[in-house]
Coordinates of C-alpha atoms and ligand atoms in Angstrom, one line a residue:
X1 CA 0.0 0.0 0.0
X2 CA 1.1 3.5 -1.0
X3 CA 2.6 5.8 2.2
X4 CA -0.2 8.7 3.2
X5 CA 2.1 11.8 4.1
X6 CA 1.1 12.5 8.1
X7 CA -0.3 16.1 7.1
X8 CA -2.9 14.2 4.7
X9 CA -3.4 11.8 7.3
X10 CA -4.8 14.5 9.2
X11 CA -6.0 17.1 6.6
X12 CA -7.9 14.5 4.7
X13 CA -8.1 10.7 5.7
X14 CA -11.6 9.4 7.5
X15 CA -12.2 7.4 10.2
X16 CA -11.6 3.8 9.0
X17 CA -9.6 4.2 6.3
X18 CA -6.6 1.7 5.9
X19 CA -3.2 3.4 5.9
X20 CA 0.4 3.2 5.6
X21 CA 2.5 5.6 7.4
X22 CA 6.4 6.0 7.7
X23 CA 8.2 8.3 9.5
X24 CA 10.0 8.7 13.5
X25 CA 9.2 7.8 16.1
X26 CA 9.3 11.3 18.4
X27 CA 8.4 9.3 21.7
X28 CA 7.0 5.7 22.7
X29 CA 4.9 5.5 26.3
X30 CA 3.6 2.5 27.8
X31 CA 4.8 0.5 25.5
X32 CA 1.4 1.6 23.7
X33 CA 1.9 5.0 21.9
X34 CA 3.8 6.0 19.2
X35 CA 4.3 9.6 18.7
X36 CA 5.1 9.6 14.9
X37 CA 6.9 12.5 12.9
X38 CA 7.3 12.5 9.0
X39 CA 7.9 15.9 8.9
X40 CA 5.3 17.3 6.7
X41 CA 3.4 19.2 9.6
X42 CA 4.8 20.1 13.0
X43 CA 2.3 17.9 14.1
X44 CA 2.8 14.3 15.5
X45 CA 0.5 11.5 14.7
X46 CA -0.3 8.9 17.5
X47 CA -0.3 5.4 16.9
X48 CA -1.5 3.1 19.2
X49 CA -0.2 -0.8 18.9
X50 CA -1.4 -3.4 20.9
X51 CA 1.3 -5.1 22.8
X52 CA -0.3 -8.6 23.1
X53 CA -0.5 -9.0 19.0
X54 CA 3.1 -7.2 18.3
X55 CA 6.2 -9.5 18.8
X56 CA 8.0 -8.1 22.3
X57 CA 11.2 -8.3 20.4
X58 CA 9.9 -5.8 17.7
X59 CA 8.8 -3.5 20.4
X60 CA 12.1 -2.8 21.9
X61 CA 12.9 -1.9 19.0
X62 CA 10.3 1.1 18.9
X63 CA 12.9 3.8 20.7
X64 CA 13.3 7.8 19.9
X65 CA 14.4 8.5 16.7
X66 CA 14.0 5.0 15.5
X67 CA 12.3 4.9 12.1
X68 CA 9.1 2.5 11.5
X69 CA 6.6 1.7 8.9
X70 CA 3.0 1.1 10.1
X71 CA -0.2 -0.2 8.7
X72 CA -3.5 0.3 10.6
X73 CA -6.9 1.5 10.5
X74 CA -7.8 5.1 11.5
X75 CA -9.9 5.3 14.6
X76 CA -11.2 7.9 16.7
X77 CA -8.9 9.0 19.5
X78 CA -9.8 7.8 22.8
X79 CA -7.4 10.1 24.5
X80 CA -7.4 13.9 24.9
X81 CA -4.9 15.6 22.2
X82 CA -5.8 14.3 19.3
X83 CA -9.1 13.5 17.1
X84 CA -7.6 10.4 15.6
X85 CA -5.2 7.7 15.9
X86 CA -3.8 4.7 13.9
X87 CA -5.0 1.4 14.9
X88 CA -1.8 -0.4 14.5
X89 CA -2.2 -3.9 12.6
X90 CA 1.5 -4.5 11.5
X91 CA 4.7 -2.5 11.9
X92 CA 8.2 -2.6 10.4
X93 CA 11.5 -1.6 11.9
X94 CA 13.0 0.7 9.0
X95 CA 15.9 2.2 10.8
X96 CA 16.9 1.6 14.4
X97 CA 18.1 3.6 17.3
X98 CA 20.2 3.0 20.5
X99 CA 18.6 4.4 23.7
X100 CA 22.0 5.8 24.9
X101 CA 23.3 7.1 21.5
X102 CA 20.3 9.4 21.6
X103 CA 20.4 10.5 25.0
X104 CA 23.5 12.4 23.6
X105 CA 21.8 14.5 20.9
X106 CA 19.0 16.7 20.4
X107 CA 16.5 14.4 19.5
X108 CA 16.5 13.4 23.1
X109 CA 12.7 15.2 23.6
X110 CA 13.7 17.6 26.4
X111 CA 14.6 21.2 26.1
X112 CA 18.0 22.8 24.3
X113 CA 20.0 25.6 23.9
X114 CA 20.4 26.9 20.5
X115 CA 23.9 26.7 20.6
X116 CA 23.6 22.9 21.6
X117 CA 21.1 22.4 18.7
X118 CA 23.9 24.4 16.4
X119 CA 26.3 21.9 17.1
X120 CA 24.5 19.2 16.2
X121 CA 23.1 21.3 13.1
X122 CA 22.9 17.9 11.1
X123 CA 20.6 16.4 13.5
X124 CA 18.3 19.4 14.8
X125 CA 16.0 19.2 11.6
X126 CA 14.5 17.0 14.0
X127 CA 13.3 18.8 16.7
X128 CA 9.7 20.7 16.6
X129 CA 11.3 24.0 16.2
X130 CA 14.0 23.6 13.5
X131 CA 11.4 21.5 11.6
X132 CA 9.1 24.6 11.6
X133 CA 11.9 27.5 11.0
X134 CA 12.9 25.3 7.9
X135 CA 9.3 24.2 6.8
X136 CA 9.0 28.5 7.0
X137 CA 11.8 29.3 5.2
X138 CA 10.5 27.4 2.3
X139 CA 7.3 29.5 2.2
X140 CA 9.1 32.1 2.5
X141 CA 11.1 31.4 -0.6
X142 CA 8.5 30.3 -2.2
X143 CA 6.4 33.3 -1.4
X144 CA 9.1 35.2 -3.0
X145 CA 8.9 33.6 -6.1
X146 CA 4.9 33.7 -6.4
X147 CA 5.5 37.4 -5.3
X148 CA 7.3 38.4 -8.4
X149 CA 5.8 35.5 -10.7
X150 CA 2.2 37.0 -10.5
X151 CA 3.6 40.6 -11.0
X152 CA 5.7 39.5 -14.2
X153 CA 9.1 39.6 -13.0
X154 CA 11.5 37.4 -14.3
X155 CA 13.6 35.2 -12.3
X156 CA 17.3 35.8 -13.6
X157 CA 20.5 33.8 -12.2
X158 CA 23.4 36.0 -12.0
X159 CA 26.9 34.5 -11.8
X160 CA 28.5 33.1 -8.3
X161 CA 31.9 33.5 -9.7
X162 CA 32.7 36.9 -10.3
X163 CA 35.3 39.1 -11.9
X164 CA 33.7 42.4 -10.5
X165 CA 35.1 43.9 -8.1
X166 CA 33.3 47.0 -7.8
X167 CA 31.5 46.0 -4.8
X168 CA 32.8 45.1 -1.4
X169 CA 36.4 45.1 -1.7
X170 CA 38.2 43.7 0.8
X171 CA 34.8 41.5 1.9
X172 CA 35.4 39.3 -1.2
X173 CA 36.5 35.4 -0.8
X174 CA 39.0 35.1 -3.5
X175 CA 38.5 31.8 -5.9
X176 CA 41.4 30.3 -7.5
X177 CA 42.8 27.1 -8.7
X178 CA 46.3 27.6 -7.7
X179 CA 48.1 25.0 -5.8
X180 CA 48.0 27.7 -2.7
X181 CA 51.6 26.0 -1.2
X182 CA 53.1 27.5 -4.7
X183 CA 51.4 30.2 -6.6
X184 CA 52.7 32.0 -9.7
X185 CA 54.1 35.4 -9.1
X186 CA 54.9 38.1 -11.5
X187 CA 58.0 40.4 -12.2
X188 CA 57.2 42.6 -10.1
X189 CA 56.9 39.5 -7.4
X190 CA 52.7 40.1 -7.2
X191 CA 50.5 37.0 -7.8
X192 CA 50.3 36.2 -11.2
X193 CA 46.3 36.2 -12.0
X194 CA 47.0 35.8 -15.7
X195 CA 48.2 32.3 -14.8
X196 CA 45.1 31.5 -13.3
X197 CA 41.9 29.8 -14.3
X198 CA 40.0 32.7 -15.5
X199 CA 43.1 34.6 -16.5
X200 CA 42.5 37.0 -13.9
X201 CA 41.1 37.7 -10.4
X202 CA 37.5 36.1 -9.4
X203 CA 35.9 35.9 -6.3
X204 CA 32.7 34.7 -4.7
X205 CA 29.6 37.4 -5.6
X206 CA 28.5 39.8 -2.8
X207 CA 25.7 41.3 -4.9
X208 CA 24.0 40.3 -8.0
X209 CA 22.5 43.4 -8.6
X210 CA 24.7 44.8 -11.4
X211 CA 24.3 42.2 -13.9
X212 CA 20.5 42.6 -12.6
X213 CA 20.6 46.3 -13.7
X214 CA 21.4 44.7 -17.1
X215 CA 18.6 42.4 -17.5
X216 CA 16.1 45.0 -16.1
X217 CA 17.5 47.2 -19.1
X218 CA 16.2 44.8 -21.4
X219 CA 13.6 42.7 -19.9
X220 CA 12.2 45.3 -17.7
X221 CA 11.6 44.0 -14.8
X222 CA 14.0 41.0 -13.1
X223 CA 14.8 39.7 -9.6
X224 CA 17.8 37.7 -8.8
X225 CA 17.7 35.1 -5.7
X226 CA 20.6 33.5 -5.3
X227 CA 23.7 33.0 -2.5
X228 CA 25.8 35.8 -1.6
X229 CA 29.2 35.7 0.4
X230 CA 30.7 38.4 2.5
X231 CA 34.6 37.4 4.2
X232 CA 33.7 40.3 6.8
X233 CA 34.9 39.4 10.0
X234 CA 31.6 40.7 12.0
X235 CA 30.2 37.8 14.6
X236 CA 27.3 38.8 15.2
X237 CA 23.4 37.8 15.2
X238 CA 22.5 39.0 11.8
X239 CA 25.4 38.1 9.7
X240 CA 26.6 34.9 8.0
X241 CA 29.3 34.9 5.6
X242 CA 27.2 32.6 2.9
X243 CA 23.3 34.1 2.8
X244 CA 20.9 34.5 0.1
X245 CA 19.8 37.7 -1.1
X246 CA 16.8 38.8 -3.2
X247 CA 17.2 41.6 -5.6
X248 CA 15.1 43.0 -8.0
X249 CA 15.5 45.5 -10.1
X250 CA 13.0 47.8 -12.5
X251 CA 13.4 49.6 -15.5
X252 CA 11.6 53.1 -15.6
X253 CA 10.8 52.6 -11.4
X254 CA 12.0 55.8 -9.5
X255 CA 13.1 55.7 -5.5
X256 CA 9.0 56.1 -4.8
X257 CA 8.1 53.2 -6.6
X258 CA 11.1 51.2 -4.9
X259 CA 9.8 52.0 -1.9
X260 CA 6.2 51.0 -2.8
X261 CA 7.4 47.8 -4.2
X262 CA 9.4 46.7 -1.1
X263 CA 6.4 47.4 0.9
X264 CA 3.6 45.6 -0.8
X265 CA 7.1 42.7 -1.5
X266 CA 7.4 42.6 3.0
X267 CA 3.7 42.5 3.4
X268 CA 3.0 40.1 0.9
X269 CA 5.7 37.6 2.6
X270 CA 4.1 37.8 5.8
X271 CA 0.8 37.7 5.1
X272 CA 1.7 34.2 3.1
X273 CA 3.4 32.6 6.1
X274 CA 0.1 34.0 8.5
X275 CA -2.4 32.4 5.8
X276 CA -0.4 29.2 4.9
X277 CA 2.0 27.8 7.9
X278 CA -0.5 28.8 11.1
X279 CA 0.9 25.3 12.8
X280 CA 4.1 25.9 12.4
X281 CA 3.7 30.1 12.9
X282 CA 1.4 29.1 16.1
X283 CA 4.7 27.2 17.7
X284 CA 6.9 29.3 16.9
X285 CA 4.8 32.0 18.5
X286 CA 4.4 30.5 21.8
X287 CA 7.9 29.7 22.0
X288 CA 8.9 32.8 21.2
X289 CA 6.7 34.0 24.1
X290 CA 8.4 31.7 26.5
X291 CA 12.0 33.4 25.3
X292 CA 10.5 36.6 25.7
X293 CA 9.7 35.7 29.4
X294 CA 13.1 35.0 30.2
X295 CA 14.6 38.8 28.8
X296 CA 14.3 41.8 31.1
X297 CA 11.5 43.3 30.9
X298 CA 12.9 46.9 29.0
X299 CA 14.6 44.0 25.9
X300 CA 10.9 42.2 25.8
X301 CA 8.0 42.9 22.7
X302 CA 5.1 43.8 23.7
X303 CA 3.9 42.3 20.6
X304 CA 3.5 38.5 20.2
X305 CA 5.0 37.0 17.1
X306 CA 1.3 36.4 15.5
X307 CA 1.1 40.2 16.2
X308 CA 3.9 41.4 14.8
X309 CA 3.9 39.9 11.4
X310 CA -0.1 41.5 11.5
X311 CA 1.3 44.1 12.4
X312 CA 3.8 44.6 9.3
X313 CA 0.7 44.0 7.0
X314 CA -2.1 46.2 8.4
X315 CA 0.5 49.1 9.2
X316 CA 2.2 51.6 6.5
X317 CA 6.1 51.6 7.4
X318 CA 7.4 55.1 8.6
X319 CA 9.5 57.3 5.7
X320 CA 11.9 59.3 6.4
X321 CA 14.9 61.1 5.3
X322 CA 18.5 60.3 7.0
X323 CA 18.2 64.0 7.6
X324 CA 14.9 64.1 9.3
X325 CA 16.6 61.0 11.2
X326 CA 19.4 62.6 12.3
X327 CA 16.9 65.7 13.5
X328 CA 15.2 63.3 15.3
X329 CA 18.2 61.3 16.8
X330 CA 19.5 64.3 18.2
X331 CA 16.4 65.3 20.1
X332 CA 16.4 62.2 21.4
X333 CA 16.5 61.4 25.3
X334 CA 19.8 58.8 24.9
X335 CA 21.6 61.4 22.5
X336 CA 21.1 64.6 25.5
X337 CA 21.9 61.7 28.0
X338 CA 24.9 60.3 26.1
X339 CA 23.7 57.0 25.8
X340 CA 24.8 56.7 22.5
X341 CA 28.1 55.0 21.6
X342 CA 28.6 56.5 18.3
X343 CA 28.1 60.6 17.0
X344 CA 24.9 61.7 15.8
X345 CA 26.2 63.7 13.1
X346 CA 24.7 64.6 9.6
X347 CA 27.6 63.1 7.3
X348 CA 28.2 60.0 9.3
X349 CA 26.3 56.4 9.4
X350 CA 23.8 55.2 11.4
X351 CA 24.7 52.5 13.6
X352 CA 22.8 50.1 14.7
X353 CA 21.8 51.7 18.1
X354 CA 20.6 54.5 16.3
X355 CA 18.5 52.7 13.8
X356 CA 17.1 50.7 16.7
X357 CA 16.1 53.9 18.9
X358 CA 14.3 54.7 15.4
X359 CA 12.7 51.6 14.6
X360 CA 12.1 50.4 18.6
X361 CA 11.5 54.0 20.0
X362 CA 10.7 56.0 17.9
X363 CA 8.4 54.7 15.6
X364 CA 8.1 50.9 16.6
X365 CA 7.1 49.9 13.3
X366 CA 9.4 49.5 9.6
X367 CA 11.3 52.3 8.8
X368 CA 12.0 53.1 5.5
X369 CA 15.0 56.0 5.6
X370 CA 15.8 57.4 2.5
X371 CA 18.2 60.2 0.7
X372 CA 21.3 59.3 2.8
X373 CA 24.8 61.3 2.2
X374 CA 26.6 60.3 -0.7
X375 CA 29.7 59.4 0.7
X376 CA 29.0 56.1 2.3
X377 CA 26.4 54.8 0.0
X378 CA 27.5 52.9 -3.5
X379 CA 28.6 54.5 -6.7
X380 CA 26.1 53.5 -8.6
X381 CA 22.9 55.4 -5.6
X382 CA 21.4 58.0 -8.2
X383 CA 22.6 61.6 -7.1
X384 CA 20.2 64.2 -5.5
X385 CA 19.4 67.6 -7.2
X386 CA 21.0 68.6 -3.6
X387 CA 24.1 67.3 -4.9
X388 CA 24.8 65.9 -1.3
X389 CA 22.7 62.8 -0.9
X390 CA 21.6 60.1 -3.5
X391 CA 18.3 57.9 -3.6
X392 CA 19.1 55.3 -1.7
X393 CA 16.6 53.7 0.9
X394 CA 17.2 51.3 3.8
X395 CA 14.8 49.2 5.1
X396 CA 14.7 48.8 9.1
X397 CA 12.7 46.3 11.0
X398 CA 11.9 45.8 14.6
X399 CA 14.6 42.9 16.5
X400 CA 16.1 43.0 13.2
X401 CA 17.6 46.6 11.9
X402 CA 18.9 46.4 8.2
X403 CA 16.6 44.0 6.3
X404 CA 16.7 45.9 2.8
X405 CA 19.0 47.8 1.0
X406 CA 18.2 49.7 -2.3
X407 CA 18.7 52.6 -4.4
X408 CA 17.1 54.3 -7.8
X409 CA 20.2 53.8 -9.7
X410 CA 22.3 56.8 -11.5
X411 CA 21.4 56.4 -15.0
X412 CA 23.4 59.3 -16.1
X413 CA 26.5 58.5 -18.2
X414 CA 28.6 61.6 -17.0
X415 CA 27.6 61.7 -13.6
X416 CA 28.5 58.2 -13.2
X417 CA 31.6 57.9 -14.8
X418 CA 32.5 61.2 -11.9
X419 CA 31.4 58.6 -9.2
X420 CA 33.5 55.9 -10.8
X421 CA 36.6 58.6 -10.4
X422 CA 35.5 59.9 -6.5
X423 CA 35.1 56.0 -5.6
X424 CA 38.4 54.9 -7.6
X425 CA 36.5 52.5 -9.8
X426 CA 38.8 52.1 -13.0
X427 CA 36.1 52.5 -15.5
X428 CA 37.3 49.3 -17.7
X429 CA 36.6 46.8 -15.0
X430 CA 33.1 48.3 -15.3
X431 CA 32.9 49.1 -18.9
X432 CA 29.4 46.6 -19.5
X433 CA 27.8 48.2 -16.6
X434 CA 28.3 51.9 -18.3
X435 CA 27.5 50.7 -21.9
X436 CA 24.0 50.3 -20.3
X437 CA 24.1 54.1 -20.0
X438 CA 25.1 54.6 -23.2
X439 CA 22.7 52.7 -25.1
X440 CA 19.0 54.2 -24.3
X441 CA 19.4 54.4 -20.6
X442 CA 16.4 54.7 -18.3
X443 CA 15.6 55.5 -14.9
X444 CA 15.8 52.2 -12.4
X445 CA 15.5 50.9 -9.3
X446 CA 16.0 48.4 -7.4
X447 CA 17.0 46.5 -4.0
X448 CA 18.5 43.7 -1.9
X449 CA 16.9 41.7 0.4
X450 CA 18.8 39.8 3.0
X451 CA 16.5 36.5 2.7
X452 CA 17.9 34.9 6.2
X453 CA 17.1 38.3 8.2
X454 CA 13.4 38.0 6.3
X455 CA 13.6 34.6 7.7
X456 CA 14.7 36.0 11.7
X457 CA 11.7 38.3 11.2
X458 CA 9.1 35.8 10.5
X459 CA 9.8 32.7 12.9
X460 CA 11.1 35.0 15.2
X461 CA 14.4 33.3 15.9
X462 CA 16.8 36.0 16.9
X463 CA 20.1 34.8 15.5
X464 CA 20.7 34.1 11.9
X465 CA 22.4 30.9 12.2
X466 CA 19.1 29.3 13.5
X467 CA 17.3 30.2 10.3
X468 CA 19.9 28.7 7.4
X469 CA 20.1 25.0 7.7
X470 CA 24.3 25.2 7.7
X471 CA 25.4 28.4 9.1
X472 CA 29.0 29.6 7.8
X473 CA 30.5 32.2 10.1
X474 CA 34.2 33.4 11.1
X475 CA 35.8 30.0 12.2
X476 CA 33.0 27.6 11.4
X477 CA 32.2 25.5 8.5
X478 CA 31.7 22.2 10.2
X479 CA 29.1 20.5 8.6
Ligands
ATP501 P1 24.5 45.6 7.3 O1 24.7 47.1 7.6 O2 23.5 44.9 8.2 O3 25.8 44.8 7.3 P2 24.7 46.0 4.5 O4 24.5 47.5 4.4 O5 26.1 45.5 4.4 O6 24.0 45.5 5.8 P3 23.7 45.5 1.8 O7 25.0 45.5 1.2 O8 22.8 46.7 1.5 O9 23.8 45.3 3.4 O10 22.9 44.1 1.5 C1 21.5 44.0 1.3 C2 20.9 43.2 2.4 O11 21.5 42.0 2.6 C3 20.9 43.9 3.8 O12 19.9 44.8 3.9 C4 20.7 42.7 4.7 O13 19.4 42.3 4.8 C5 21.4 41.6 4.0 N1 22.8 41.3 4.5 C6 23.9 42.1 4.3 N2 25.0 41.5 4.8 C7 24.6 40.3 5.3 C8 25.2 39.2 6.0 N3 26.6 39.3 6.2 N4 24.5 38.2 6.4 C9 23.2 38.1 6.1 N5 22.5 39.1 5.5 C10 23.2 40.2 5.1
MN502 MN1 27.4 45.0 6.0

């Protein structure tokens, strides 16, 4: 007989109805009940077999973790918990598990700590909340797609390997095929690129939004979704060095419109996890009020998770300038009190204690601040009649700061090629990004969304290595 998945099981199968399911066991008691996982809902179905028909042998056998075929009939539950329950008529022993083995891992049904459940990241699928944080992160990727799909984007994949280097120097990971104990130098005694595989210097891509810009010149409007990798040393909560961004990009959109799309793009991915993954969403909601619990009470949200994502969807995000931000900053209480770490001064960054007193504070909602100084923003940020500030537009959420990052792009030939010279971008490792603005350029914009920090905002988890299934950070890329 064909295996019923454990979610149709209890969508869709009726009382009496012969089955087959498969999957592990999550707990065995009295020797009677079988909690059984397949992981296709968060939910467990019990089976109930009757220890004077089933061999004693093949009962031992029944242990946590342990995997198991069984065939029954579906009968009403006699116990609280649960409306039905497999009759169990026979059962197989698929895969077994020692007792004392799993004592040792996470699939021992007690509570962890994250950083337990990290190191056993190959076995923490397993557990009720990794199974829902990665059951979530597929709707939300998914979501992303259908987003863009129904709105007549096209998906384009922009090279991994790149030779640009405009973007995040110093950040890059370099990829060669050098034998690294003896690599070629030059003359002048400087590694010899010309020597290697590409016949010059690639690295890993920190941004596919450039060769976006190029489809979106032609195709109108693309988005990219693909891994990104940054070698900056930061360890903290909301940065891996290998994460997946989203980035699309429109011909003939101006900063407005980018802001409009991002929007309707955030509210859309939230209101798909709230309408399609309540099981998951509902755990992942009370367990996130139990951690809440445990924080002093100024750290805590008032909102539950549930509450929040309703709240992203029903609420307009807050615009403002980085000027109007800095105005506000410093009429704030911590700036007069010197709470702040960092200056509060128009011409330097936010950090991310400002952007939090904005977004936490301030406004407690998503903060969309736009028109920042041109000097720390990319070359390619379209420049301001102002002359000091470009379009560009940052996205900031609540328990998350930085979740987008966008611009309307500078699609005038001689004001970029001046950008090129103040950033020291030698135009001919550029020179098919500028041709774009040479042949019937067009106002466009676009932006980058860090998928994993979408991902911290919807499950609620509040470090990023607890929402990719293999984290790579600074010292660690075990499994
Ligand atoms: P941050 O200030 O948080 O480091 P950024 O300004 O470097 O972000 P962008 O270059 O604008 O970020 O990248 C676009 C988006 O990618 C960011 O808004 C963020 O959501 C995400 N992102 C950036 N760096 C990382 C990282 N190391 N790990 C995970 N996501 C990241
Ligand atoms: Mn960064």
């Amino acid at each position: 007989m064909k295996r019923t998945r454990i979610i149709d099981v209890l969508n869709s199968s009726k009382v009496g109805d012969k089955l087959v399911v498969k999957g592990w066991v999550r707990a065995f008691r009295s020797n009677r009940f079988v909690q059984l996982n397949d992981g296709s809902t968060i939910k467990n179905l019990q089976a109930v077999v009757d220890f004077e028909q089933i061999d004693s042998e093949l009962l031992k056998r029944i242990t946590t973790a342990s995997s198991v075929s069984l065939s029954g009939t579906l009968v009403e539950s006699q116990g609280a918990g649960q409306a039905v329950e497999l009759q169990v008529e026979s059962l197989e022993i698929l895969g077994d598990a020692n007792p004392d083995d799993v004592q040792k891992t996470v699939m021992q049904p007690k509570k962890h700590s994250l950083d337990f459940l990290r190191e056993q990241a190959h076995l923490r699928f397993r557990t009720n909340t990794f199974g829902a944080v990665f059951r979530i992160r597929h709707g939300v990727s998914f979501a992303i797609h259908k987003f863009f799909n129904d709105r007549g984007f096209f998906n384009l994949h922009t090279p991994i390997l790149t030779g640009s280097d405009a973007e995040g120097a110093g950040e890059m990971f370099h990829v060669t095929n050098f034998d690294l104990g003896n690599i070629p130098k030059n003359e002048a005694g400087e590694v010899d690129f010309e020597q290697d595989f590409f016949g010059k210097q690639v690295n890993l891509t920190v941004s596919g939004q450039l060769e976006a810009e190029l489809g979106a010149l032609a195709l109108g409007q693309v988005y990219t979704f693909g891994p990104t990798f940054r070698a900056e040393n930061s360890n903290t909560s909301r940065h891996l060095a290998e994460f997946w961004m989203v980035e699309p990009e429109v011909a003939f959109n101006d900063l407005e419109d980018n802001m409009n799309l991002t929007e309707d793009f955030l509210k859309y991915i939230c209101r798909y996890i709230l309408d399609n993954f309540k099981d998951d969403l509902q755990f992942l909601n009370d367990r996130d009020a139990e951690e809440q619990k445990s924080k002093p009470e100024a750290e805590r949200n008032a909102l539950s998770l549930i509450e929040r994502l309703e709240f992203v969807v029903n609420n307009n995000f807050e615009r403002i300038t980085y000027t109007r931000a800095i105005e506000i900053l410093r009429n704030s209480k911590p700036y007069k009190k010197k709470k702040f770490k960092y200056p509060v001064e128009w011409g330097t960054d936010l950090q991310s204690e400002h952007e939090r007193f904005l977004v936490e504070k301030e406004f407690n909602k998503p903060v969309i601040i736009t028109d920042y100084p041109a000097a720390f923003k990319a070359f390619y940020m379209r420049q301001n009649d102002d002359g000091k500030t470009v379009a560009a537009m940052d996205v900031l959420f609540p328990g998350i700061g930085e979740i987008v990052g966008g611009s309307q792009r500078e699609e005038r030939m001689d004001i970029l090629l001046e950008k090129c010279k103040a950033f020291n971008i030698p135009e001919d490792h550029i020179w098919w990004y500028l041709e774009t603005r040479k042949f019937g350029t067009v106002p466009h914009a676009g932006f980058g969304l860090g998928f994993e920090r979408m991902v911290m905002f919807v499950t609620g988890m509040s470090n990023i290595r607890d929402v990719i299934p293999f984290p790579r950070t600074p010292q660690n890329a075990e499994f």
